[in-house]
PDB file of N, CA and C in Angstrom:
ATOM      1  N   ILE A 252       2.634 -24.822  13.767  1.00  0.00           N
ATOM      2  CA  ILE A 252       2.454 -23.383  13.644  1.00  0.00           C
ATOM      3  C   ILE A 252       2.852 -22.976  12.229  1.00  0.00           C
ATOM      4  N   GLU A 253       2.022 -22.152  11.642  1.00  0.00           N
ATOM      5  CA  GLU A 253       2.313 -21.688  10.294  1.00  0.00           C
ATOM      6  C   GLU A 253       3.479 -20.710  10.300  1.00  0.00           C
ATOM      7  N   GLY A 254       4.223 -20.705   9.203  1.00  0.00           N
ATOM      8  CA  GLY A 254       5.294 -19.732   9.062  1.00  0.00           C
ATOM      9  C   GLY A 254       4.746 -18.379   8.650  1.00  0.00           C
ATOM     10  N   GLN A 255       5.584 -17.378   8.726  1.00  0.00           N
ATOM     11  CA  GLN A 255       5.154 -16.025   8.377  1.00  0.00           C
ATOM     12  C   GLN A 255       4.712 -15.922   6.927  1.00  0.00           C
ATOM     13  N   HIS A 256       5.365 -16.664   6.039  1.00  0.00           N
ATOM     14  CA  HIS A 256       4.980 -16.611   4.631  1.00  0.00           C
ATOM     15  C   HIS A 256       3.558 -17.126   4.441  1.00  0.00           C
ATOM     16  N   ASP A 257       3.194 -18.186   5.153  1.00  0.00           N
ATOM     17  CA  ASP A 257       1.836 -18.722   5.054  1.00  0.00           C
ATOM     18  C   ASP A 257       0.813 -17.708   5.548  1.00  0.00           C
ATOM     19  N   VAL A 258       1.098 -17.080   6.660  1.00  0.00           N
ATOM     20  CA  VAL A 258       0.192 -16.074   7.222  1.00  0.00           C
ATOM     21  C   VAL A 258       0.077 -14.904   6.256  1.00  0.00           C
ATOM     22  N   TYR A 259       1.200 -14.440   5.738  1.00  0.00           N
ATOM     23  CA  TYR A 259       1.196 -13.330   4.782  1.00  0.00           C
ATOM     24  C   TYR A 259       0.348 -13.679   3.563  1.00  0.00           C
ATOM     25  N   GLU A 260       0.582 -14.849   2.995  1.00  0.00           N
ATOM     26  CA  GLU A 260      -0.157 -15.257   1.799  1.00  0.00           C
ATOM     27  C   GLU A 260      -1.650 -15.384   2.077  1.00  0.00           C
ATOM     28  N   ARG A 261      -2.018 -15.930   3.217  1.00  0.00           N
ATOM     29  CA  ARG A 261      -3.433 -16.190   3.499  1.00  0.00           C
ATOM     30  C   ARG A 261      -4.200 -14.961   3.948  1.00  0.00           C
ATOM     31  N   PHE A 262      -3.569 -14.082   4.692  1.00  0.00           N
ATOM     32  CA  PHE A 262      -4.321 -12.997   5.320  1.00  0.00           C
ATOM     33  C   PHE A 262      -3.968 -11.600   4.805  1.00  0.00           C
ATOM     34  N   VAL A 263      -2.748 -11.379   4.449  1.00  0.00           N
ATOM     35  CA  VAL A 263      -2.339 -10.028   4.082  1.00  0.00           C
ATOM     36  C   VAL A 263      -2.354  -9.826   2.570  1.00  0.00           C
ATOM     37  N   LYS A 264      -1.685 -10.675   1.842  1.00  0.00           N
ATOM     38  CA  LYS A 264      -1.525 -10.480   0.404  1.00  0.00           C
ATOM     39  C   LYS A 264      -2.870 -10.378  -0.302  1.00  0.00           C
ATOM     40  N   GLU A 265      -3.799 -11.240   0.045  1.00  0.00           N
ATOM     41  CA  GLU A 265      -5.120 -11.214  -0.593  1.00  0.00           C
ATOM     42  C   GLU A 265      -5.810  -9.868  -0.359  1.00  0.00           C
ATOM     43  N   ARG A 266      -5.765  -9.370   0.853  1.00  0.00           N
ATOM     44  CA  ARG A 266      -6.397  -8.082   1.168  1.00  0.00           C
ATOM     45  C   ARG A 266      -5.688  -6.931   0.477  1.00  0.00           C
ATOM     46  N   VAL A 267      -4.371  -6.955   0.486  1.00  0.00           N
ATOM     47  CA  VAL A 267      -3.612  -5.890  -0.169  1.00  0.00           C
ATOM     48  C   VAL A 267      -3.881  -5.905  -1.671  1.00  0.00           C
ATOM     49  N   ASP A 268      -3.907  -7.080  -2.270  1.00  0.00           N
ATOM     50  CA  ASP A 268      -4.196  -7.173  -3.700  1.00  0.00           C
ATOM     51  C   ASP A 268      -5.574  -6.614  -4.022  1.00  0.00           C
ATOM     52  N   ARG A 269      -6.545  -6.900  -3.175  1.00  0.00           N
ATOM     53  CA  ARG A 269      -7.904  -6.389  -3.388  1.00  0.00           C
ATOM     54  C   ARG A 269      -7.927  -4.859  -3.262  1.00  0.00           C
ATOM     55  N   LEU A 270      -7.284  -4.323  -2.231  1.00  0.00           N
ATOM     56  CA  LEU A 270      -7.200  -2.866  -2.068  1.00  0.00           C
ATOM     57  C   LEU A 270      -6.462  -2.224  -3.241  1.00  0.00           C
ATOM     58  N   TYR A 271      -5.397  -2.850  -3.654  1.00  0.00           N
ATOM     59  CA  TYR A 271      -4.601  -2.376  -4.784  1.00  0.00           C
ATOM     60  C   TYR A 271      -5.488  -2.256  -6.024  1.00  0.00           C
ATOM     61  N   ASP A 272      -6.244  -3.314  -6.336  1.00  0.00           N
ATOM     62  CA  ASP A 272      -7.126  -3.306  -7.506  1.00  0.00           C
ATOM     63  C   ASP A 272      -8.196  -2.229  -7.391  1.00  0.00           C
ATOM     64  N   GLU A 273      -8.788  -2.103  -6.210  1.00  0.00           N
ATOM     65  CA  GLU A 273      -9.846  -1.112  -6.016  1.00  0.00           C
ATOM     66  C   GLU A 273      -9.312   0.308  -6.167  1.00  0.00           C
ATOM     67  N   LEU A 274      -8.129   0.576  -5.637  1.00  0.00           N
ATOM     68  CA  LEU A 274      -7.548   1.909  -5.782  1.00  0.00           C
ATOM     69  C   LEU A 274      -7.165   2.192  -7.231  1.00  0.00           C
ATOM     70  N   MET A 275      -6.632   1.203  -7.925  1.00  0.00           N
ATOM     71  CA  MET A 275      -6.288   1.388  -9.339  1.00  0.00           C
ATOM     72  C   MET A 275      -7.539   1.722 -10.151  1.00  0.00           C
ATOM     73  N   GLU A 276      -8.660   1.046  -9.851  1.00  0.00           N
ATOM     74  CA  GLU A 276      -9.919   1.327 -10.543  1.00  0.00           C
ATOM     75  C   GLU A 276     -10.368   2.766 -10.312  1.00  0.00           C
ATOM     76  N   ARG A 277      -9.958   3.346  -9.200  1.00  0.00           N
ATOM     77  CA  ARG A 277     -10.370   4.705  -8.845  1.00  0.00           C
ATOM     78  C   ARG A 277      -9.339   5.755  -9.258  1.00  0.00           C
ATOM     79  N   GLY A 278      -8.315   5.350 -10.000  1.00  0.00           N
ATOM     80  CA  GLY A 278      -7.346   6.299 -10.527  1.00  0.00           C
ATOM     81  C   GLY A 278      -6.138   6.567  -9.660  1.00  0.00           C
ATOM     82  N   VAL A 279      -5.903   5.744  -8.645  1.00  0.00           N
ATOM     83  CA  VAL A 279      -4.744   5.920  -7.770  1.00  0.00           C
ATOM     84  C   VAL A 279      -3.591   5.074  -8.325  1.00  0.00           C
ATOM     85  N   GLU A 280      -2.429   5.700  -8.508  1.00  0.00           N
ATOM     86  CA  GLU A 280      -1.279   4.999  -9.063  1.00  0.00           C
ATOM     87  C   GLU A 280      -0.859   3.831  -8.173  1.00  0.00           C
ATOM     88  N   ASP A 281      -0.406   2.771  -8.808  1.00  0.00           N
ATOM     89  CA  ASP A 281      -0.034   1.566  -8.067  1.00  0.00           C
ATOM     90  C   ASP A 281       1.116   1.794  -7.094  1.00  0.00           C
ATOM     91  N   ALA A 282       1.984   2.745  -7.353  1.00  0.00           N
ATOM     92  CA  ALA A 282       3.134   2.980  -6.474  1.00  0.00           C
ATOM     93  C   ALA A 282       2.734   3.551  -5.120  1.00  0.00           C
ATOM     94  N   ARG A 283       1.495   4.015  -4.979  1.00  0.00           N
ATOM     95  CA  ARG A 283       1.061   4.602  -3.707  1.00  0.00           C
ATOM     96  C   ARG A 283       0.708   3.539  -2.664  1.00  0.00           C
ATOM     97  N   LEU A 284       0.497   2.315  -3.103  1.00  0.00           N
ATOM     98  CA  LEU A 284       0.207   1.229  -2.172  1.00  0.00           C
ATOM     99  C   LEU A 284       1.247   0.148  -2.382  1.00  0.00           C
ATOM    100  N   TRP A 285       1.939  -0.183  -1.325  1.00  0.00           N
ATOM    101  CA  TRP A 285       2.999  -1.168  -1.429  1.00  0.00           C
ATOM    102  C   TRP A 285       3.013  -1.989  -0.158  1.00  0.00           C
ATOM    103  N   ALA A 286       3.119  -3.282  -0.318  1.00  0.00           N
ATOM    104  CA  ALA A 286       3.184  -4.170   0.842  1.00  0.00           C
ATOM    105  C   ALA A 286       4.333  -5.140   0.646  1.00  0.00           C
ATOM    106  N   SER A 287       4.962  -5.474   1.735  1.00  0.00           N
ATOM    107  CA  SER A 287       6.065  -6.415   1.680  1.00  0.00           C
ATOM    108  C   SER A 287       6.146  -7.156   3.006  1.00  0.00           C
ATOM    109  N   LEU A 288       6.440  -8.417   2.932  1.00  0.00           N
ATOM    110  CA  LEU A 288       6.659  -9.203   4.139  1.00  0.00           C
ATOM    111  C   LEU A 288       8.049  -8.871   4.676  1.00  0.00           C
ATOM    112  N   VAL A 289       8.092  -8.368   5.875  1.00  0.00           N
ATOM    113  CA  VAL A 289       9.372  -8.100   6.541  1.00  0.00           C
ATOM    114  C   VAL A 289       9.409  -8.996   7.768  1.00  0.00           C
ATOM    115  N   GLU A 290      10.260  -9.982   7.713  1.00  0.00           N
ATOM    116  CA  GLU A 290      10.349 -10.921   8.820  1.00  0.00           C
ATOM    117  C   GLU A 290      11.092 -10.287   9.987  1.00  0.00           C
ATOM    118  N   LEU A 291      10.805 -10.777  11.164  1.00  0.00           N
ATOM    119  CA  LEU A 291      11.359 -10.206  12.384  1.00  0.00           C
ATOM    120  C   LEU A 291      12.875 -10.015  12.348  1.00  0.00           C
ATOM    121  N   PRO A 292      13.658 -10.960  11.841  1.00  0.00           N
ATOM    122  CA  PRO A 292      15.106 -10.731  11.827  1.00  0.00           C
ATOM    123  C   PRO A 292      15.525  -9.510  10.995  1.00  0.00           C
ATOM    124  N   ALA A 293      14.656  -9.045  10.117  1.00  0.00           N
ATOM    125  CA  ALA A 293      14.992  -7.901   9.260  1.00  0.00           C
ATOM    126  C   ALA A 293      14.347  -6.612   9.746  1.00  0.00           C
ATOM    127  N   TYR A 294      13.871  -6.593  10.991  1.00  0.00           N
ATOM    128  CA  TYR A 294      13.122  -5.430  11.475  1.00  0.00           C
ATOM    129  C   TYR A 294      13.919  -4.132  11.391  1.00  0.00           C
ATOM    130  N   ARG A 295      15.220  -4.221  11.454  1.00  0.00           N
ATOM    131  CA  ARG A 295      16.044  -3.000  11.399  1.00  0.00           C
ATOM    132  C   ARG A 295      15.973  -2.332  10.027  1.00  0.00           C
ATOM    133  N   LYS A 296      15.519  -3.068   9.039  1.00  0.00           N
ATOM    134  CA  LYS A 296      15.414  -2.517   7.689  1.00  0.00           C
ATOM    135  C   LYS A 296      14.096  -1.784   7.473  1.00  0.00           C
ATOM    136  N   ILE A 297      13.179  -1.886   8.418  1.00  0.00           N
ATOM    137  CA  ILE A 297      11.842  -1.327   8.225  1.00  0.00           C
ATOM    138  C   ILE A 297      11.889   0.183   7.988  1.00  0.00           C
ATOM    139  N   ALA A 298      12.683   0.902   8.739  1.00  0.00           N
ATOM    140  CA  ALA A 298      12.763   2.359   8.554  1.00  0.00           C
ATOM    141  C   ALA A 298      13.204   2.694   7.136  1.00  0.00           C
ATOM    142  N   GLY A 299      14.165   1.975   6.619  1.00  0.00           N
ATOM    143  CA  GLY A 299      14.625   2.206   5.252  1.00  0.00           C
ATOM    144  C   GLY A 299      13.552   1.900   4.224  1.00  0.00           C
ATOM    145  N   ILE A 300      12.773   0.858   4.488  1.00  0.00           N
ATOM    146  CA  ILE A 300      11.680   0.503   3.587  1.00  0.00           C
ATOM    147  C   ILE A 300      10.641   1.622   3.566  1.00  0.00           C
ATOM    148  N   PHE A 301      10.281   2.127   4.739  1.00  0.00           N
ATOM    149  CA  PHE A 301       9.333   3.245   4.802  1.00  0.00           C
ATOM    150  C   PHE A 301       9.891   4.476   4.093  1.00  0.00           C
ATOM    151  N   ASP A 302      11.156   4.765   4.310  1.00  0.00           N
ATOM    152  CA  ASP A 302      11.768   5.930   3.666  1.00  0.00           C
ATOM    153  C   ASP A 302      11.698   5.822   2.142  1.00  0.00           C
ATOM    154  N   GLU A 303      11.963   4.630   1.608  1.00  0.00           N
ATOM    155  CA  GLU A 303      11.875   4.423   0.162  1.00  0.00           C
ATOM    156  C   GLU A 303      10.463   4.668  -0.349  1.00  0.00           C
ATOM    157  N   GLN A 304       9.480   4.141   0.364  1.00  0.00           N
ATOM    158  CA  GLN A 304       8.091   4.309  -0.063  1.00  0.00           C
ATOM    159  C   GLN A 304       7.676   5.775   0.000  1.00  0.00           C
ATOM    160  N   VAL A 305       8.050   6.455   1.061  1.00  0.00           N
ATOM    161  CA  VAL A 305       7.724   7.880   1.190  1.00  0.00           C
ATOM    162  C   VAL A 305       8.340   8.658   0.032  1.00  0.00           C
ATOM    163  N   GLU A 306       9.577   8.355  -0.298  1.00  0.00           N
ATOM    164  CA  GLU A 306      10.252   9.048  -1.400  1.00  0.00           C
ATOM    165  C   GLU A 306       9.515   8.821  -2.723  1.00  0.00           C
ATOM    166  N   MET A 307       9.089   7.582  -2.968  1.00  0.00           N
ATOM    167  CA  MET A 307       8.357   7.292  -4.208  1.00  0.00           C
ATOM    168  C   MET A 307       7.051   8.076  -4.277  1.00  0.00           C
ATOM    169  N   VAL A 308       6.308   8.114  -3.181  1.00  0.00           N
ATOM    170  CA  VAL A 308       5.025   8.819  -3.171  1.00  0.00           C
ATOM    171  C   VAL A 308       5.246  10.326  -3.279  1.00  0.00           C
ATOM    172  N   GLU A 309       6.269  10.845  -2.625  1.00  0.00           N
ATOM    173  CA  GLU A 309       6.563  12.276  -2.738  1.00  0.00           C
ATOM    174  C   GLU A 309       6.901  12.655  -4.174  1.00  0.00           C
ATOM    175  N   GLU A 310       7.610  11.779  -4.890  1.00  0.00           N
ATOM    176  CA  GLU A 310       7.922  12.039  -6.293  1.00  0.00           C
ATOM    177  C   GLU A 310       6.659  12.071  -7.143  1.00  0.00           C
ATOM    178  N   LEU A 311       5.667  11.262  -6.788  1.00  0.00           N
ATOM    179  CA  LEU A 311       4.401  11.271  -7.520  1.00  0.00           C
ATOM    180  C   LEU A 311       3.628  12.560  -7.277  1.00  0.00           C
ATOM    181  N   GLY A 312       3.824  13.139  -6.118  1.00  0.00           N
ATOM    182  CA  GLY A 312       3.077  14.337  -5.756  1.00  0.00           C
ATOM    183  C   GLY A 312       1.687  13.970  -5.276  1.00  0.00           C
ATOM    184  N   PRO A 313       0.876  14.989  -4.988  1.00  0.00           N
ATOM    185  CA  PRO A 313      -0.472  14.709  -4.492  1.00  0.00           C
ATOM    186  C   PRO A 313      -1.335  14.064  -5.574  1.00  0.00           C
ATOM    187  N   LEU A 314      -2.378  13.399  -5.115  1.00  0.00           N
ATOM    188  CA  LEU A 314      -3.344  12.842  -6.064  1.00  0.00           C
ATOM    189  C   LEU A 314      -3.958  13.976  -6.871  1.00  0.00           C
ATOM    190  N   PRO A 315      -4.323  13.713  -8.121  1.00  0.00           N
ATOM    191  CA  PRO A 315      -5.050  14.732  -8.877  1.00  0.00           C
ATOM    192  C   PRO A 315      -6.332  15.114  -8.130  1.00  0.00           C
ATOM    193  N   ASP A 316      -6.717  16.377  -8.252  1.00  0.00           N
ATOM    194  CA  ASP A 316      -7.883  16.870  -7.520  1.00  0.00           C
ATOM    195  C   ASP A 316      -9.138  16.046  -7.781  1.00  0.00           C
ATOM    196  N   ASP A 317      -9.369  15.647  -9.040  1.00  0.00           N
ATOM    197  CA  ASP A 317     -10.584  14.890  -9.343  1.00  0.00           C
ATOM    198  C   ASP A 317     -10.584  13.526  -8.664  1.00  0.00           C
ATOM    199  N   VAL A 318      -9.424  12.876  -8.602  1.00  0.00           N
ATOM    200  CA  VAL A 318      -9.314  11.575  -7.934  1.00  0.00           C
ATOM    201  C   VAL A 318      -9.505  11.758  -6.433  1.00  0.00           C
ATOM    202  N   ARG A 319      -8.862  12.766  -5.870  1.00  0.00           N
ATOM    203  CA  ARG A 319      -8.975  13.038  -4.437  1.00  0.00           C
ATOM    204  C   ARG A 319     -10.430  13.317  -4.052  1.00  0.00           C
ATOM    205  N   GLU A 320     -11.104  14.164  -4.822  1.00  0.00           N
ATOM    206  CA  GLU A 320     -12.491  14.514  -4.509  1.00  0.00           C
ATOM    207  C   GLU A 320     -13.414  13.304  -4.640  1.00  0.00           C
ATOM    208  N   ALA A 321     -13.194  12.469  -5.653  1.00  0.00           N
ATOM    209  CA  ALA A 321     -14.022  11.269  -5.825  1.00  0.00           C
ATOM    210  C   ALA A 321     -13.841  10.315  -4.650  1.00  0.00           C
ATOM    211  N   LEU A 322     -12.604  10.135  -4.199  1.00  0.00           N
ATOM    212  CA  LEU A 322     -12.348   9.260  -3.050  1.00  0.00           C
ATOM    213  C   LEU A 322     -12.980   9.820  -1.782  1.00  0.00           C
ATOM    214  N   LYS A 323     -12.847  11.128  -1.567  1.00  0.00           N
ATOM    215  CA  LYS A 323     -13.443  11.749  -0.381  1.00  0.00           C
ATOM    216  C   LYS A 323     -14.961  11.591  -0.392  1.00  0.00           C
ATOM    217  N   LYS A 324     -15.558  11.787  -1.545  1.00  0.00           N
ATOM    218  CA  LYS A 324     -17.010  11.647  -1.664  1.00  0.00           C
ATOM    219  C   LYS A 324     -17.437  10.208  -1.365  1.00  0.00           C
ATOM    220  N   GLU A 325     -16.669   9.259  -1.886  1.00  0.00           N
ATOM    221  CA  GLU A 325     -16.995   7.844  -1.698  1.00  0.00           C
ATOM    222  C   GLU A 325     -16.967   7.432  -0.230  1.00  0.00           C
ATOM    223  N   ILE A 326     -16.051   8.014   0.551  1.00  0.00           N
ATOM    224  CA  ILE A 326     -15.975   7.630   1.965  1.00  0.00           C
ATOM    225  C   ILE A 326     -16.716   8.597   2.879  1.00  0.00           C
ATOM    226  N   GLY A 327     -17.369   9.583   2.277  1.00  0.00           N
ATOM    227  CA  GLY A 327     -18.229  10.456   3.063  1.00  0.00           C
ATOM    228  C   GLY A 327     -17.540  11.619   3.736  1.00  0.00           C
ATOM    229  N   LEU A 328     -16.455  12.089   3.174  1.00  0.00           N
ATOM    230  CA  LEU A 328     -15.768  13.262   3.742  1.00  0.00           C
ATOM    231  C   LEU A 328     -16.160  14.518   3.000  1.00  0.00           C
TER     232      LEU A 328
END
């Protein structure tokens, strides 16, 4: 059985990196997308990790209107 690191590297990291690159190309700051492997023994830390990420994004504020509108148009909203 593969370890969590192997699964993360093969299935999650590649997808997150691709999404990260695509969002950066569209003008979205890198701090708005963050991924981290949290192993089961550390599950109690998950709330703190989310709180940190929320705080970082709140400090950035909303996306600029032009970036927001371009993203909405691209996905058909």
